[in-house]
CSV table of C-alpha atoms and ligand atoms in Angstrom, one decimal:
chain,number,residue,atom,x,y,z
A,1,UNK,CA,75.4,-29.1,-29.3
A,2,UNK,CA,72.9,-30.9,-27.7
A,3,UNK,CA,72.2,-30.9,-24.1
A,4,UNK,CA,70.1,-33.2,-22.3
A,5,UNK,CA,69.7,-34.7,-18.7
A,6,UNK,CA,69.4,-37.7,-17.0
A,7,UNK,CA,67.5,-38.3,-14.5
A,8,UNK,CA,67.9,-41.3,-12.2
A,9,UNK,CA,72.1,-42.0,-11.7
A,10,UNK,CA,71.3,-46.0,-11.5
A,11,UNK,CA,71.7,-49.2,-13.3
A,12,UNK,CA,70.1,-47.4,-16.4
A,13,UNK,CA,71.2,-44.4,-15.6
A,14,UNK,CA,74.7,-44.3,-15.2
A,15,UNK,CA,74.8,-46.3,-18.3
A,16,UNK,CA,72.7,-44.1,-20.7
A,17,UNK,CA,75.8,-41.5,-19.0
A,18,UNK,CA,78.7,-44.3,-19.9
A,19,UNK,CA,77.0,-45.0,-23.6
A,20,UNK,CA,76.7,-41.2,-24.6
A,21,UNK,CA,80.3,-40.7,-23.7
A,22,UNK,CA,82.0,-43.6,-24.6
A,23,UNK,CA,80.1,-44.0,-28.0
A,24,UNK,CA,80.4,-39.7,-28.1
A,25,UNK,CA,81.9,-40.1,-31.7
A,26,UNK,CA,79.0,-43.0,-32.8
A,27,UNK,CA,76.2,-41.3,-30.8
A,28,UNK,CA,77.0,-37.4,-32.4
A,29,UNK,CA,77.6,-38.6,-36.0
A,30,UNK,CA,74.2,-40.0,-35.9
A,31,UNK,CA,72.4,-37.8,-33.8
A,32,UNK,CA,74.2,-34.7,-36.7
A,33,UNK,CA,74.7,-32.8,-33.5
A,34,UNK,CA,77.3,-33.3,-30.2
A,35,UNK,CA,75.0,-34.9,-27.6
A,36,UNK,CA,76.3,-33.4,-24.1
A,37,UNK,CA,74.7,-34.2,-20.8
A,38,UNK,CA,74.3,-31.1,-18.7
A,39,UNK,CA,72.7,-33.3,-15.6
A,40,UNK,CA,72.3,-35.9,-13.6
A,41,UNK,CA,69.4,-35.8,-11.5
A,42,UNK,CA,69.5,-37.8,-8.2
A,43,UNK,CA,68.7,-37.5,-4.7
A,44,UNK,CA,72.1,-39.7,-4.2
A,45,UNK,CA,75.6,-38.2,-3.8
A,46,UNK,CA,78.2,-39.9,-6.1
A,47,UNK,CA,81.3,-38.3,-4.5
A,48,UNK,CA,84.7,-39.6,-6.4
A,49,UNK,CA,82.4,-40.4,-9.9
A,50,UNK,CA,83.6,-38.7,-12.9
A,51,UNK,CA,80.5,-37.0,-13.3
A,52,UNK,CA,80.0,-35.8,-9.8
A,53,UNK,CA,79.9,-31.9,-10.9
A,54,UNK,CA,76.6,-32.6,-13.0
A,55,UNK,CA,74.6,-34.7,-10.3
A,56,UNK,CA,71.6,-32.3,-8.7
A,57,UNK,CA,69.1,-33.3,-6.5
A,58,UNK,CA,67.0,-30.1,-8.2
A,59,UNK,CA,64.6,-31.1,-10.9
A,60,UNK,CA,63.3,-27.2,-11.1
A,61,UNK,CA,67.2,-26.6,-12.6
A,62,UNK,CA,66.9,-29.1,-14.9
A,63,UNK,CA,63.1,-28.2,-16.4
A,64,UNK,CA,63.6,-24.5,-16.1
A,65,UNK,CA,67.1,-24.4,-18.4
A,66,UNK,CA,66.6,-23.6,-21.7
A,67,UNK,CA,69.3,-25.5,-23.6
A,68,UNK,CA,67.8,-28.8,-22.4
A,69,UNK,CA,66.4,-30.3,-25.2
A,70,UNK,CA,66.3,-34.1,-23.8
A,71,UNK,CA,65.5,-36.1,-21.2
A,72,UNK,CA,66.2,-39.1,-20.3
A,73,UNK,CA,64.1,-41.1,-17.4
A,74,UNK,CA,65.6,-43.7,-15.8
A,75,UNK,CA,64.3,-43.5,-12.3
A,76,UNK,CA,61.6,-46.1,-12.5
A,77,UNK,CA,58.0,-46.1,-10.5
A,78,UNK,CA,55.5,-43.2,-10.6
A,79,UNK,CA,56.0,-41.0,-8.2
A,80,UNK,CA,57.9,-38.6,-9.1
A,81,UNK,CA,58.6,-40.0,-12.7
A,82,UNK,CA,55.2,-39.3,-14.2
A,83,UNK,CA,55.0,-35.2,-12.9
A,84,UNK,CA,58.6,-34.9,-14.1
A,85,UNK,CA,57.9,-36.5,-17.0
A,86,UNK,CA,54.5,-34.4,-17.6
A,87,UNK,CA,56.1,-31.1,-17.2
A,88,UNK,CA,59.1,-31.7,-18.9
A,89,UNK,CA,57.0,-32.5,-22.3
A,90,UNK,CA,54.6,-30.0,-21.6
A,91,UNK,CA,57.3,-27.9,-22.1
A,92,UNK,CA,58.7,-29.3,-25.3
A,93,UNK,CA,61.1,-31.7,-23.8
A,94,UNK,CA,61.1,-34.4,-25.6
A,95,UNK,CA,61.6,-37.7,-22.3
A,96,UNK,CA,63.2,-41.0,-23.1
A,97,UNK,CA,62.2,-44.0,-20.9
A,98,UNK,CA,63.3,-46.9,-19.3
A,99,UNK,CA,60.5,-47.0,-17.2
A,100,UNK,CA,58.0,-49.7,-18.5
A,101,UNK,CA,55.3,-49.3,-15.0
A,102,UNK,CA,55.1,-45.7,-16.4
A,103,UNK,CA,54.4,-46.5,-20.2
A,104,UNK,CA,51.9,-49.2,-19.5
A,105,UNK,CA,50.2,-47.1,-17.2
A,106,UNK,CA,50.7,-43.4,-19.0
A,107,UNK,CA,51.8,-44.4,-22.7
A,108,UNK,CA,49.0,-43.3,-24.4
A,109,UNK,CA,48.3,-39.7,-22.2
A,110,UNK,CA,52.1,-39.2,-22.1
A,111,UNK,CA,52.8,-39.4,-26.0
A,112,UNK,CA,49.2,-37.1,-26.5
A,113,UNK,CA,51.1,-34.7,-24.3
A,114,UNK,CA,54.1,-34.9,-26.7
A,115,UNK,CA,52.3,-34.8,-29.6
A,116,UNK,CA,50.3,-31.2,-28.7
A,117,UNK,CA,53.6,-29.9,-27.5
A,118,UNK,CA,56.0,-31.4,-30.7
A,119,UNK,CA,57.8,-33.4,-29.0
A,120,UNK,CA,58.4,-36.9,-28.2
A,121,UNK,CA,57.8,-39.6,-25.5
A,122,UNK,CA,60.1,-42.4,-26.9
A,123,UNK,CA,59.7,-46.0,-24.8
A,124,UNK,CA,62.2,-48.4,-26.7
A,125,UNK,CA,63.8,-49.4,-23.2
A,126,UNK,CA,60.6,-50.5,-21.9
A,127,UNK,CA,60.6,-53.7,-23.5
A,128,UNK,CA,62.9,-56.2,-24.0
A,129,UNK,CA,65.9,-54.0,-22.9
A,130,UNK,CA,68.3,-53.5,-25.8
A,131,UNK,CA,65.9,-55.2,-28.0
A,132,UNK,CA,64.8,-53.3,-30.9
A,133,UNK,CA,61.0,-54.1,-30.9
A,134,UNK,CA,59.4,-51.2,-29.8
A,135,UNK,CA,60.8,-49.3,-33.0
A,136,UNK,CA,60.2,-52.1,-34.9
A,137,UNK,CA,56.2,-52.1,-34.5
A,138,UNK,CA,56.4,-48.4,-35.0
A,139,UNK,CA,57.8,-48.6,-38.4
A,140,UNK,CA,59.1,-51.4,-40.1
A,141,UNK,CA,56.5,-53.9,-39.7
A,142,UNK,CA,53.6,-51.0,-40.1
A,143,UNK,CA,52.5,-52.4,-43.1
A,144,UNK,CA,51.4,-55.9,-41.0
A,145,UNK,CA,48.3,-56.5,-39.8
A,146,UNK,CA,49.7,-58.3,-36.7
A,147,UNK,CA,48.2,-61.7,-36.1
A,148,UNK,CA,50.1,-62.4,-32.5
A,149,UNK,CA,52.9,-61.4,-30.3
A,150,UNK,CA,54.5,-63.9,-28.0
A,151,UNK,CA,57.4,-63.1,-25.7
A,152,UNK,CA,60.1,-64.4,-23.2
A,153,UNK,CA,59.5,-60.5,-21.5
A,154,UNK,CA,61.5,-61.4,-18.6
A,155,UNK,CA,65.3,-62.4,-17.7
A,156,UNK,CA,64.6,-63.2,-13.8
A,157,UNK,CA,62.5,-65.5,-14.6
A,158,UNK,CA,63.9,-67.1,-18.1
A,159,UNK,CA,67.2,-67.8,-15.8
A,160,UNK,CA,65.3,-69.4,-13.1
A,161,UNK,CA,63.2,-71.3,-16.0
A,162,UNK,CA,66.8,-72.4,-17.5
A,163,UNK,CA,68.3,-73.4,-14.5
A,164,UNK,CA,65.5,-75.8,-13.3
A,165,UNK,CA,65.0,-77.4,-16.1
A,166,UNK,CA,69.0,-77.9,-17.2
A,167,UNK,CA,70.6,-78.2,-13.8
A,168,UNK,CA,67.7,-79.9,-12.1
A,169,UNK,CA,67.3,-76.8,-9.3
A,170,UNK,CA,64.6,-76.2,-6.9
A,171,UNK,CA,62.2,-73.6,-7.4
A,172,UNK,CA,63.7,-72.1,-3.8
A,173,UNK,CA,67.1,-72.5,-4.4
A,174,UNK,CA,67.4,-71.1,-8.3
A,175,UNK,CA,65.2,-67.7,-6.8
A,176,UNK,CA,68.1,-67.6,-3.9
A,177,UNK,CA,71.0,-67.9,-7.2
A,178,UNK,CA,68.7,-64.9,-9.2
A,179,UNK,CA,69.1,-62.9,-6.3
A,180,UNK,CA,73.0,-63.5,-4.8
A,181,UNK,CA,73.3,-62.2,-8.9
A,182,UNK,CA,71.2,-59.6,-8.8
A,183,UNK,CA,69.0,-60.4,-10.9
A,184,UNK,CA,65.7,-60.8,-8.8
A,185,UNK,CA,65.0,-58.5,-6.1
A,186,UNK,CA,65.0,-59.1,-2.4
A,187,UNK,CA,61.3,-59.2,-3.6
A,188,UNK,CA,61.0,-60.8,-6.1
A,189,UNK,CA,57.1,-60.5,-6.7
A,190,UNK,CA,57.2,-58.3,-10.2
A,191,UNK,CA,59.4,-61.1,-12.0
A,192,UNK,CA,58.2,-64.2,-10.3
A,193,UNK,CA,54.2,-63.7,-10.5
A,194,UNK,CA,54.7,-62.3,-14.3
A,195,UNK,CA,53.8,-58.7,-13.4
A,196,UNK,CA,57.1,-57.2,-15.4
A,197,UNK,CA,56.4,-59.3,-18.5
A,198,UNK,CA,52.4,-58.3,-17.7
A,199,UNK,CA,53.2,-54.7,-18.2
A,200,UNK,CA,55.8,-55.5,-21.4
A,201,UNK,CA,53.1,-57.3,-23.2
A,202,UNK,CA,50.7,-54.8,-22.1
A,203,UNK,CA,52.8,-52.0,-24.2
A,204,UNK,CA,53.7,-54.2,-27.4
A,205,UNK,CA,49.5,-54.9,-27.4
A,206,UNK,CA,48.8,-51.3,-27.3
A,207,UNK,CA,50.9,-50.4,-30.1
A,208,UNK,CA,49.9,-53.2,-32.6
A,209,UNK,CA,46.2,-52.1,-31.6
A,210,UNK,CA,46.7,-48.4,-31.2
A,211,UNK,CA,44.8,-48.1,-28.6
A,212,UNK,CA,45.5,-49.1,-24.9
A,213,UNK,CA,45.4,-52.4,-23.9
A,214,UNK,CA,45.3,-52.2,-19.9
A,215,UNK,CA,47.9,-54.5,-18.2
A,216,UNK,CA,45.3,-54.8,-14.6
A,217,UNK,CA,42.6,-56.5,-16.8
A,218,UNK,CA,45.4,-59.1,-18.6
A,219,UNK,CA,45.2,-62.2,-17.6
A,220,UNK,CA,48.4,-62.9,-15.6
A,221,UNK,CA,49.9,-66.0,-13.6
A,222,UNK,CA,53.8,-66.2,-12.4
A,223,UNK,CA,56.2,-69.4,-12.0
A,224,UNK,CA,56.0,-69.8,-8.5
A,225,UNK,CA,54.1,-72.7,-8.8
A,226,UNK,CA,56.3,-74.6,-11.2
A,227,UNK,CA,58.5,-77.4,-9.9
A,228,UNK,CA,61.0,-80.1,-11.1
A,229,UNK,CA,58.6,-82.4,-11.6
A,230,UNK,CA,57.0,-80.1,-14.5
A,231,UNK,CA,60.3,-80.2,-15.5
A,232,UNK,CA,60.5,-84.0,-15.3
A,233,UNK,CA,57.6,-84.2,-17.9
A,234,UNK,CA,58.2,-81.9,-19.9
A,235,UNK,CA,61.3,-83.5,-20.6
A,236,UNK,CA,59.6,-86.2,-21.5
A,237,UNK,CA,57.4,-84.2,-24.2
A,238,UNK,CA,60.4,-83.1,-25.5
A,239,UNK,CA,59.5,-79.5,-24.4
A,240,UNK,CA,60.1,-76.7,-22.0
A,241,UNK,CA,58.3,-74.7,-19.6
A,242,UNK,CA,58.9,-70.8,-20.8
A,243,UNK,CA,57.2,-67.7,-18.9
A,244,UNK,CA,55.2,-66.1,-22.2
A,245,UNK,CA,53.3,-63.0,-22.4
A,246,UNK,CA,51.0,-63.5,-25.7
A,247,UNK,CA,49.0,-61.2,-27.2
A,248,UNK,CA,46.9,-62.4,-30.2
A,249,UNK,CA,44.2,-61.8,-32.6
A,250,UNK,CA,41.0,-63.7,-32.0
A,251,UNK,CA,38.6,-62.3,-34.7
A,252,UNK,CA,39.5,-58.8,-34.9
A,253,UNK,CA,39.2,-58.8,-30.7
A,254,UNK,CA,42.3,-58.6,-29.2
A,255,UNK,CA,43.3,-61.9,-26.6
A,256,UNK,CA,46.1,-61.7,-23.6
A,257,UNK,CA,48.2,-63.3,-20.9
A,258,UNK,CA,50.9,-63.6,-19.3
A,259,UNK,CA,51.7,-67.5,-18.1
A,260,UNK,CA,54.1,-70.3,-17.7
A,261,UNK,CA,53.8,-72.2,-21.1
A,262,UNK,CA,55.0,-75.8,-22.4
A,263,UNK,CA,57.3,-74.8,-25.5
A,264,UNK,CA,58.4,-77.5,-27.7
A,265,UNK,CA,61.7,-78.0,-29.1
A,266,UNK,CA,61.2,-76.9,-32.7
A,267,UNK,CA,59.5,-73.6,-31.4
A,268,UNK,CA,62.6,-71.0,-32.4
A,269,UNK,CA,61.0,-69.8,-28.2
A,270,UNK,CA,62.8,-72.8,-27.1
A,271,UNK,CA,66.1,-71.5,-27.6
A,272,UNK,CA,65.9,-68.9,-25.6
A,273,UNK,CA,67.7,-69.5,-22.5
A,274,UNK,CA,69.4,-67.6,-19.3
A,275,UNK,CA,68.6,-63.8,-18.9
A,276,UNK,CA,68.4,-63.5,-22.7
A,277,UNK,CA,65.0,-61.8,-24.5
A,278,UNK,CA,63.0,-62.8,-27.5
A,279,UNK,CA,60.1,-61.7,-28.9
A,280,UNK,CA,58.4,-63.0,-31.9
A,281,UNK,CA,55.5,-60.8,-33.9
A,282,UNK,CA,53.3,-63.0,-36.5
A,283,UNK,CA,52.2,-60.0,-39.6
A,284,UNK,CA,49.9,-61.7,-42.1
A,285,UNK,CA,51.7,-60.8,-44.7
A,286,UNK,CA,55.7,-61.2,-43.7
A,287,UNK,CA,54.7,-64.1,-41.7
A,288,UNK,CA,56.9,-64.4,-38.3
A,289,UNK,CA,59.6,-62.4,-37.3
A,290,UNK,CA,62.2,-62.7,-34.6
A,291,UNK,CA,63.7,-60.3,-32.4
A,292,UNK,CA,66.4,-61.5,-29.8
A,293,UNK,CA,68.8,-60.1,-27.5
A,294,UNK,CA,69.6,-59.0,-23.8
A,295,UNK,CA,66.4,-57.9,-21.6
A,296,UNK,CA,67.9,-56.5,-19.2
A,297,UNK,CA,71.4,-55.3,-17.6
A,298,UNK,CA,73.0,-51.6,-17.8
A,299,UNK,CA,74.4,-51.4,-20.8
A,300,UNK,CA,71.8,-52.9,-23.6
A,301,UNK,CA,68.9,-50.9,-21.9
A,302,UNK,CA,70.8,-48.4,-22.2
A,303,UNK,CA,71.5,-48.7,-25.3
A,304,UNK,CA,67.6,-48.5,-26.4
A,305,UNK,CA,67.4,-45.4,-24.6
A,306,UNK,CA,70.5,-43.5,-26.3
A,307,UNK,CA,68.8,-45.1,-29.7
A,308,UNK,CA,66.0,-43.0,-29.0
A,309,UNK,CA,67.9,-39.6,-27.6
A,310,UNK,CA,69.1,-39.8,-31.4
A,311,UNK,CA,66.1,-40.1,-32.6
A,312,UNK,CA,64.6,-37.2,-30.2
A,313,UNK,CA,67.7,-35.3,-31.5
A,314,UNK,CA,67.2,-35.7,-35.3
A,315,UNK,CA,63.4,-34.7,-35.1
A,316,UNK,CA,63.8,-31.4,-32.5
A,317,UNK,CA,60.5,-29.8,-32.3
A,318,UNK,CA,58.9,-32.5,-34.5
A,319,UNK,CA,56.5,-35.4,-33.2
A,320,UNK,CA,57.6,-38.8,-34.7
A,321,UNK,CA,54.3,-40.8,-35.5
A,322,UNK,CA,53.2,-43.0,-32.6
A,323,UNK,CA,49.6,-44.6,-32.9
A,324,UNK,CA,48.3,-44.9,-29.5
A,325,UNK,CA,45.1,-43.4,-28.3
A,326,UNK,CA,43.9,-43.2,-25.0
A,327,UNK,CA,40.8,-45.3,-25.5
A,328,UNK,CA,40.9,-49.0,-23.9
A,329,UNK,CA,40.8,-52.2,-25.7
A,330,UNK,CA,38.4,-54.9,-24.7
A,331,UNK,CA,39.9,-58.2,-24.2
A,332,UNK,CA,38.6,-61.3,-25.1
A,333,UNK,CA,38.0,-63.2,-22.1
A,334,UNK,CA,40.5,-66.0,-21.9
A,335,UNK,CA,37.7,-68.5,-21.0
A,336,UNK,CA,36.8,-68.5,-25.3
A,337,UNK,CA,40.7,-69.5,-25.9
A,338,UNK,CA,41.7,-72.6,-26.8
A,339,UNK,CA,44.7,-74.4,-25.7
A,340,UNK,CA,45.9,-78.2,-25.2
A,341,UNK,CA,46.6,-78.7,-21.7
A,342,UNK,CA,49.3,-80.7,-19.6
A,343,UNK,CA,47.5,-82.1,-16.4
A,344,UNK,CA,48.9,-83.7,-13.5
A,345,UNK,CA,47.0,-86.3,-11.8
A,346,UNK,CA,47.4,-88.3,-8.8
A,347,UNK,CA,46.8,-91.8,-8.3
A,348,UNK,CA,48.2,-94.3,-11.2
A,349,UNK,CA,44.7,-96.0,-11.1
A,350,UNK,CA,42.7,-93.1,-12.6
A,351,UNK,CA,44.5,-93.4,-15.8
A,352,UNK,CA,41.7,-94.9,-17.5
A,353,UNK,CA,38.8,-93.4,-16.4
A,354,UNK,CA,40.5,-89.6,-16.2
A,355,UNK,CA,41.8,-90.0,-20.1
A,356,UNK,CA,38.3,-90.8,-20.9
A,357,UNK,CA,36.8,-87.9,-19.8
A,358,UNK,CA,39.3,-86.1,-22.5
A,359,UNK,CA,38.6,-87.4,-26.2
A,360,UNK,CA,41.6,-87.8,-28.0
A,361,UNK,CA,44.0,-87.3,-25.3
A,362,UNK,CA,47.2,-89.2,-24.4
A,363,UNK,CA,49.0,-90.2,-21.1
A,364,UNK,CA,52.7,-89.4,-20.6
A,365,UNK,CA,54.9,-90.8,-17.5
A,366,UNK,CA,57.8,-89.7,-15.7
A,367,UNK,CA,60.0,-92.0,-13.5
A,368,UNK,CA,60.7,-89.2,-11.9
A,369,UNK,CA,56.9,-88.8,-10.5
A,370,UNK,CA,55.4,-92.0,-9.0
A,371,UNK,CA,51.5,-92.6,-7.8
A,372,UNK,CA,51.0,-90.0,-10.7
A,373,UNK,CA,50.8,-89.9,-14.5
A,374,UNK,CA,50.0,-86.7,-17.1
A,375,UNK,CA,47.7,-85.8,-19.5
A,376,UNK,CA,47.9,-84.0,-23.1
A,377,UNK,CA,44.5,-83.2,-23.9
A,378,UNK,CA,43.1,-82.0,-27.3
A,379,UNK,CA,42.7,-78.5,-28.1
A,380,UNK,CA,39.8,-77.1,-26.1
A,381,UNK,CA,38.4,-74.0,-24.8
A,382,UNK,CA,39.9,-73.0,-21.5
A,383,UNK,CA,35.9,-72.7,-20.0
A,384,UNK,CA,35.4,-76.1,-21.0
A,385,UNK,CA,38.7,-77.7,-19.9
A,386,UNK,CA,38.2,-75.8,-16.5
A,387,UNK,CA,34.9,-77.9,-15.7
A,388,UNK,CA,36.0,-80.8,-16.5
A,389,UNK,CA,39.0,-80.5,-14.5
A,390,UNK,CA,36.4,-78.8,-11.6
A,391,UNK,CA,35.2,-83.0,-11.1
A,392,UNK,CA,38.6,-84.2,-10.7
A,393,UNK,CA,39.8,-83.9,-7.2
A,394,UNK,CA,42.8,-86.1,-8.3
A,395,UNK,CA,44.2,-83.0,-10.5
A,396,UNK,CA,47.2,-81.5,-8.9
A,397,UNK,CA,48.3,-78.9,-11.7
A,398,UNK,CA,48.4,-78.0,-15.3
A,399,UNK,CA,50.2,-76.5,-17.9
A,400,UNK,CA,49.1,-74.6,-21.0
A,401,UNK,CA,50.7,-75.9,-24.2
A,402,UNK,CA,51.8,-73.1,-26.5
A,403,UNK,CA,51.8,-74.1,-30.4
B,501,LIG,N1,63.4,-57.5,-13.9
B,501,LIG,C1,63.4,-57.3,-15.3
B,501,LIG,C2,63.8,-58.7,-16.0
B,501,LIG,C3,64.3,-56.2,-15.7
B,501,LIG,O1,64.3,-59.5,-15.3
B,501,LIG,O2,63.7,-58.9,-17.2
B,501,LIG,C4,64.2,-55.7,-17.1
B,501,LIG,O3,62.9,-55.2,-17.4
């Protein structure tokens, strides 16, 4: 047998507990040992919860037992996650996450800890909930040299996305619907100004580069500034606005940001609706891949993070190859990228003289938006389009077109 612990008794949590024991059969078979959890750890009394008798408040129980092999960190943030985490691999113990603020931030030191102590610091919750990309990277597509990764990273905001643009919803009232469901927060901030998916695209960069990409130097913008007349347009471009955290190459350098894009129809990103996940990863030899599924919610993070106590459990004392070294990736600066743009401008009688300004550009209406019309410029780089657009006083927004 197996013992392991859990600590953090929440929406991850309690469901890592309810996916070991209600998949006990599944989850020992392929594990080739019984997985049992000895604790819960958690400041919280659950009084009347099946597993009451395992719930302790005492981390110094947990680290200082001898049969625990496994743990599982589901508490989220850094304080006290990252000591607990620390000490528990310094020790041996291999530590499956949820926790995708503690990877971006620690991945790289936290798996060199594992590795000197053979053990394991496994992350597959971190991104995309129950989606199987963080494995994926690791070793089936090993062989790519990946070209570009570009992700819906975030439910919160792919629901409020959905809603606006099929149901026609404010901005204001969608966020008050994402939280009455609980899916944003009373603050809402990490979802709605991209920070979540900032971090998410942060740890799939550092794993196709092996080397950290820091999420505080990514470019990152949010949705808050998105309304239903972006929606009204986009409509009319046959497209969708989608929150994307991309990560490409550009030369060998790596490129990456986190912001609200146009998505056309035939883009398989399109699709992609509600709470749901995808990520697609462009290899230059398979071409692009596809990986879809929940992002969030108890059970499918979970999930990821019971995948990777079996994988803990079948290498016991053994670090699994993970390439991620504590040295930092320079970015390109997102000025040098190219993009078409979408541009909002006010006053009908600028047409001509505005679409002149941007060669091979073409003007597209809404009924939806009067005194104004929009612009699809050429592809251009993002310095370039940003002076130009400097003159224009008429400009009220604009959209980056993702292709
Ligand atoms: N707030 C996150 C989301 C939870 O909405 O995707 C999963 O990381």
């Amino acid at each position: 047998m197996i013992n392991i612990a859990v600590m953090g008794y929440g929406t991850v949590g309690a469901g890592v507990v309810e996916v070991i024991q209600h998949n006990q059969k599944e989850v020992s078979t392929k594990a080739g040992d019984a997985i049992n959890v000895k604790y819960i750890l958690d400041i919280r009394k659950f009084p009347g919860d099946p597993n009451e008798s395992l719930v302790t408040d005492d981390y110094e129980k947990i680290i200082n037992d001898p049969e625990i092999k496994i743990i599982c960190e589901t508490m989220g943030g850094l304080k006290p996650a990252y000591d607990f985490t620390k000490r528990a691999l310094e020790k041996g113990i291999s530590v499956c996450t949820s926790n995708k603020e503690m990877v971006a931030a620690y991945g790289a030191e936290l798996i060199g800890v594992a590795k000197e102590h053979n053990c394991n610091y496994l992350f597959e919750a971190s991104v995309g909930g129950g989606i199987p990309i963080i494995r994926t990277l690791n070793s089936s597509l090993t062989p790519e040299r990946i070209h570009g990764i570009a992700g819906i990273l975030n439910g919160t905001t792919n629901y409020m996305l959905t809603k606006m643009d099929e149901e026609g919803e404010s901005y204001d009232d969608v966020l008050a619907t994402a939280q009455k469901l609980g899916y944003a927060e009373r603050n809402p901030e990490a979802d709605v100004e991209g920070y979540d998916a900032c971090r998410k695209i942060a740890i799939l960069s550092s794993l196709v580069y092996g080397k950290t990409v820091r999420f505080d130097e990514i470019h990152t913008e949010g949705i808050t500034k998105i309304s239903t007349a972006d929606f009204a347009y986009a409509k009319e471009m046959g497209k969708s606005i989608k929150l994307l955290g991309v990560s490409m190459d550009v030369e060998g350098r790596c490129f990456a940001i986190v912001a609200p894009f146009l998505v056309d129809k035939e883009d398989p990103l399109y699709c992609v609706r509600d709470v749901f996940n995808a990520v697609v990863v462009e290899g230059n030899m398979l071409g692009k891949t596809m990986y879809y599924g929940r992002g969030a919610g108890s059970r499918p993070t979970a999930s990821a993070v019971v995948g990777d106590v079996i994988d803990a459990a079948k290498h016991l004392g053994k670090f699994i190859f993970c390439l991620w070294e504590d040295s930092k990736v320079e970015l390109v600066p997102k000025d040098n990228i190219s993009w078409k743009y979408f541009v909002r401008v006010s006053g009908a009688d600028k047409e001509t003289e505005v679409k002149r300004m941007f060669e091979n550009s073409s003007v597209v209406k809404t009924t939806k938006c009067d005194g104004e019309f929009g612009l699809i410029t050429d592809r251009m780089k993002e310095r370039d389009f940003l002076m130009k657009t400097k003159d224009i006083p008429e400009v009220i927004s604009y959209i980056r077109i993702y292709e």
